[in-house]
Steps between C-alpha positions, in 0.01 A plus 500: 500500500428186351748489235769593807365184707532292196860599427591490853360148511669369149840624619490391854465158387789512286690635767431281775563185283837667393828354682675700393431819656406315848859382449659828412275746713506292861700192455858687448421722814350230687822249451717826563324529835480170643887388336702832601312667789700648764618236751329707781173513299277334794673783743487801256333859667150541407678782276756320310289195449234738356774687252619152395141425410465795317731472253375180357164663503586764270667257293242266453237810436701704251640175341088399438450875336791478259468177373104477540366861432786671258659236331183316431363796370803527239457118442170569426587787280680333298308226453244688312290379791361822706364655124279196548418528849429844444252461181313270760491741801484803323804685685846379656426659821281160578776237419791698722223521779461120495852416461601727787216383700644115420817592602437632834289205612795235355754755751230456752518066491878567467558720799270320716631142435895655520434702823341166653774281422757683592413653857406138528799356508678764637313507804341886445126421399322799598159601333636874475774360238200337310334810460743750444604364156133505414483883586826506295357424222234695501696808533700341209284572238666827360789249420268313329366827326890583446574142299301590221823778420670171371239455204678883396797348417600452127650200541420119480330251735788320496734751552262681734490184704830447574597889543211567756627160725858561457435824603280394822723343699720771526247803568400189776861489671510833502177590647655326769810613547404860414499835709177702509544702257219688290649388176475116643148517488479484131628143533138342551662232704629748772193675503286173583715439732462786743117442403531171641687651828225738474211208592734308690566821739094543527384129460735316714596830773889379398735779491675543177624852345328599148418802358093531448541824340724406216319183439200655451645779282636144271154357499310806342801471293472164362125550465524774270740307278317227487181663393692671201639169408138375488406808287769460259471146478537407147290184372743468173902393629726776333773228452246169322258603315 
């Protein structure tokens, strides 16, 4: 437990004094938001206003996991970096736990400053919309589990890096513009999505269609693929040695 606090306290720090990922994680969605919301944002239903909401939530969660939990994994990989974490902790089980753990409290600062702003200025502040993406992430954590399938992939960093973003914002238009389908849901963006409709439905009593069942189904799902990306986890990168 110690060596997990002390991790989790190292990489938080390099984290939070990181502009980067403030700048990729919350500051595209937030500019999106305030720059190109609907012109009848301040008047929106309870129900559109919280799907609009959504959407950026999921984006700014699964955008942390990717580039915070399985790319920086890879990175690390291939570095020659986690043989030497894991000579000091004595398994690699310790290091992912602090990472993830990192992670979900830098998506915690970024959904909480985002969802402030933004209902802000629009006019919506409501304390429901502060706490669903909270919940949200919470029940995001098989995606977080799920990331870790990137490290499986015998490619580069660098090549990994620009595939897995490339490929992001398309799975995110689509999760949007997508029928419920039971195929859809292995699109992890569609599948947080009716999560987050999920909370919104229960936290905020706003009535939006989702289907519980299905998104449930998706988050067992996720979690066992994650936890046999952990297990096969490889400390040596197949592609620099």
């Amino acid at each position: 437990m110690h060596q997990i606090s002390s991790y989790f306290f190292m990489y938080i720090k390099i984290v939070l004094t990181d502009k980067i990922p403030f700048v990729m994680m919350m500051g595209i969605p937030l500019g999106i938001a305030l720059l190109y919301s609907p012109p009848d944002v301040q008047t929106m239903a309870a129900s559109d206003y919280a799907m609009y909401l959504s959407s950026f939530w999921v984006y700014i969660i699964l955008a942390t996991y990717l580039n915070g939990i399985g790319l920086e994994l890879a990175r690390m990989r291939e570095y020659g970096l986690m043989k030497t974490y894991v000579m000091i902790s004595g398994n690699k089980y310790t290091y992912i736990l602090a990472i993830l753990s990192a992670q979900l409290v830098f998506a915690a600062i970024s959904l909480s400053l985002f969802t402030i702003v933004v209902t802000l200025v629009h006019g919506q502040f409501a304390l429901s919309y502060l706490v669903t993406p909270l919940l949200l992430l919470l029940g995001s954590i098989p995606f977080a589990l799920g990331s870790v399938a990137l490290t499986l992939l015998p490619v580069k960093v660098s090549s990994l890096m620009r595939f897995a973003n490339l490929l992001a914002f398309p799975l995110f238009y689509l999760a949007i513009k997508q029928p419920d389908v039971w195929f859809g849901y292995a699109n992890p963006f569609y599948a947080l999505l009716q999560l987050s409709l999920a909370i919104v439905h229960t936290v905020a009593q706003v009535d939006v269609s989702f289907n519980l069942m299905m998104t449930l189904f998706a988050l067992v799902g996720y979690v066992f693929v994650g936890l046999f990306a952990i297990q096969r986890f490889n400390l040596i990168s197949s592609v620099t040695r």
